[in-house]
Amino acid sequence: MNPDTKLRNMTAIYISWGSEMLMLYRIGSRVVEPSWCGIGGHFEQTELNDPKACVLRELFEEINLGENDLENLQLRYVTLRLKKGEIRQNYYYFATLREDVELTMESEEGRVCWIPFDELLEKEMPLTAKQMLRHYMSVGRFNDKLYSGSTQENDMVFAELREF
């Protein structure tokens, strides 16, 4: 490995409502091309050991939601990818929007939309996010396990992350 390899820590949250998922068509990102993704972003210095703090800050900054607006907030995936000389580590959270919450569908980061589950994987999105969502839709949403994923050229290898 190159001694100059940098680390990039990011987090995202995917919020469900019935059979739809909240997605952001992100434009103007420093890291990804315009594409669909969850709500999230880069860690601040004070958040390096606290991905939940990062995802909640990003959620509030991007769509003005807080932890009390959600149910069943859980870290479900931690993924790795080597890209452009960076080791990119992503922390993916999932939650359900509370019934009594009104969501503002506006964001300075891009277009916010509810996407039906059966259309999610048709959307253009970063490789790591798409592979993670593919696993989530077929396996992860039916349990409460935490998974790690290592991104390969056209795939991702998953393993349950267990404490022992």
XYZ file of C-alpha atoms in Angstrom:
164
model
C 0.000 0.000 0.000
C 1.146 3.481 -0.773
C 2.324 5.227 2.431
C 0.359 8.300 1.309
C -2.974 6.443 1.184
C -5.617 8.531 2.900
C -8.713 7.441 4.777
C -12.133 8.843 3.944
C -14.863 8.088 6.487
C -18.453 8.657 5.408
C -21.891 7.809 6.653
C -25.385 7.612 5.167
C -28.878 6.835 6.324
C -31.656 5.150 4.384
C -35.118 5.921 5.746
C -38.112 3.742 4.912
C -41.793 4.540 4.870
C -44.013 1.596 3.950
C -42.541 0.125 0.780
C -40.532 3.212 -0.180
C -37.111 4.537 0.710
C -36.034 8.144 0.995
C -33.247 8.898 -1.456
C -31.299 11.984 -2.404
C -30.226 12.711 -5.968
C -26.958 14.323 -4.937
C -25.382 17.016 -7.098
C -22.212 18.968 -6.490
C -20.471 16.381 -4.311
C -16.704 16.438 -3.852
C -16.570 12.638 -4.003
C -19.393 11.174 -6.107
C -20.784 12.003 -9.510
C -24.421 13.169 -9.581
C -26.341 10.066 -8.475
C -28.872 8.639 -6.021
C -27.758 7.922 -2.481
C -28.815 8.038 1.133
C -28.664 11.147 3.282
C -25.157 11.577 4.652
C -21.635 12.779 4.180
C -18.157 13.041 5.602
C -17.117 12.817 9.220
C -16.093 15.982 11.026
C -12.918 15.767 13.137
C -14.907 15.434 16.389
C -16.977 12.533 14.956
C -14.169 10.177 13.916
C -15.115 7.599 16.568
C -18.855 8.256 16.426
C -20.546 7.487 13.092
C -23.997 7.918 14.651
C -23.182 11.528 15.576
C -22.066 12.094 11.990
C -25.167 10.593 10.394
C -27.480 12.544 12.709
C -25.655 15.812 11.988
C -25.835 15.180 8.244
C -29.521 14.226 8.486
C -30.316 17.494 10.220
C -28.154 19.602 7.885
C -29.494 18.019 4.698
C -33.209 17.497 5.388
C -33.873 18.969 8.843
C -34.704 15.675 10.586
C -33.512 14.548 14.001
C -33.236 11.244 15.824
C -36.664 11.763 17.433
C -38.239 11.784 13.950
C -37.093 8.192 13.377
C -37.851 4.716 14.649
C -35.513 1.709 14.740
C -32.335 3.633 13.885
C -29.609 1.010 13.430
C -26.125 0.742 12.009
C -26.460 -2.148 9.538
C -23.448 -2.034 7.201
C -19.803 -1.004 7.344
C -18.113 -1.149 3.941
C -14.620 -0.639 2.531
C -13.457 0.405 -0.915
C -10.098 1.494 -2.292
C -10.675 4.298 -4.793
C -8.479 7.114 -6.081
C -5.799 6.326 -3.520
C -8.218 6.485 -0.602
C -9.543 3.780 1.666
C -13.210 4.725 1.819
C -15.055 3.432 4.823
C -18.839 3.869 4.847
C -21.205 3.438 7.770
C -24.772 2.787 6.588
C -27.712 3.311 8.918
C -31.340 2.365 8.368
C -34.462 3.694 10.074
C -38.198 4.188 9.621
C -39.804 7.623 9.521
C -42.266 8.119 12.379
C -45.886 8.399 11.232
C -46.428 11.846 12.754
C -43.425 13.487 11.061
C -43.795 15.850 8.144
C -40.822 15.733 5.846
C -39.500 18.701 3.904
C -38.623 17.386 0.461
C -36.079 20.115 -0.176
C -32.333 20.039 0.276
C -29.423 22.186 -0.800
C -27.594 18.919 -1.581
C -29.969 17.822 -4.356
C -33.430 16.361 -4.984
C -35.133 14.356 -2.201
C -37.617 11.657 -3.292
C -39.426 8.590 -2.029
C -38.441 5.654 -4.257
C -40.476 2.408 -4.298
C -38.424 -0.579 -3.126
C -38.863 -2.334 -6.482
C -37.262 0.642 -8.309
C -34.326 1.296 -5.957
C -31.724 -0.820 -7.705
C -32.602 0.647 -11.100
C -31.293 4.046 -9.989
C -27.797 5.259 -10.819
C -25.741 5.301 -7.616
C -22.183 4.783 -6.385
C -21.033 1.152 -6.669
C -20.620 0.612 -2.929
C -24.075 1.997 -2.129
C -25.714 -0.077 -4.859
C -24.051 -3.319 -3.744
C -24.944 -2.617 -0.122
C -28.584 -1.857 -1.040
C -28.767 -4.994 -3.187
C -27.745 -7.051 -0.151
C -30.063 -5.101 2.147
C -33.111 -5.570 -0.098
C -32.532 -9.320 -0.483
C -31.122 -10.216 2.961
C -30.526 -7.379 5.410
C -34.009 -5.937 5.686
C -35.304 -9.264 6.978
C -33.048 -9.341 10.056
C -31.221 -6.998 12.417
C -27.647 -8.155 11.809
C -24.653 -5.924 11.253
C -22.722 -6.677 8.049
C -19.291 -5.751 6.793
C -18.698 -5.470 3.078
C -15.548 -5.341 0.999
C -16.049 -3.806 -2.423
C -14.604 -5.535 -5.466
C -14.675 -4.419 -9.100
C -18.289 -5.377 -9.789
C -19.422 -6.904 -6.539
C -19.189 -6.766 -2.777
C -18.345 -9.600 -0.386
C -20.429 -9.516 2.811
C -19.917 -11.125 6.189
C -21.920 -10.807 9.344
C -19.960 -8.687 11.787
C -20.197 -10.454 15.142
C -18.722 -9.736 18.501
C -16.575 -12.512 19.979
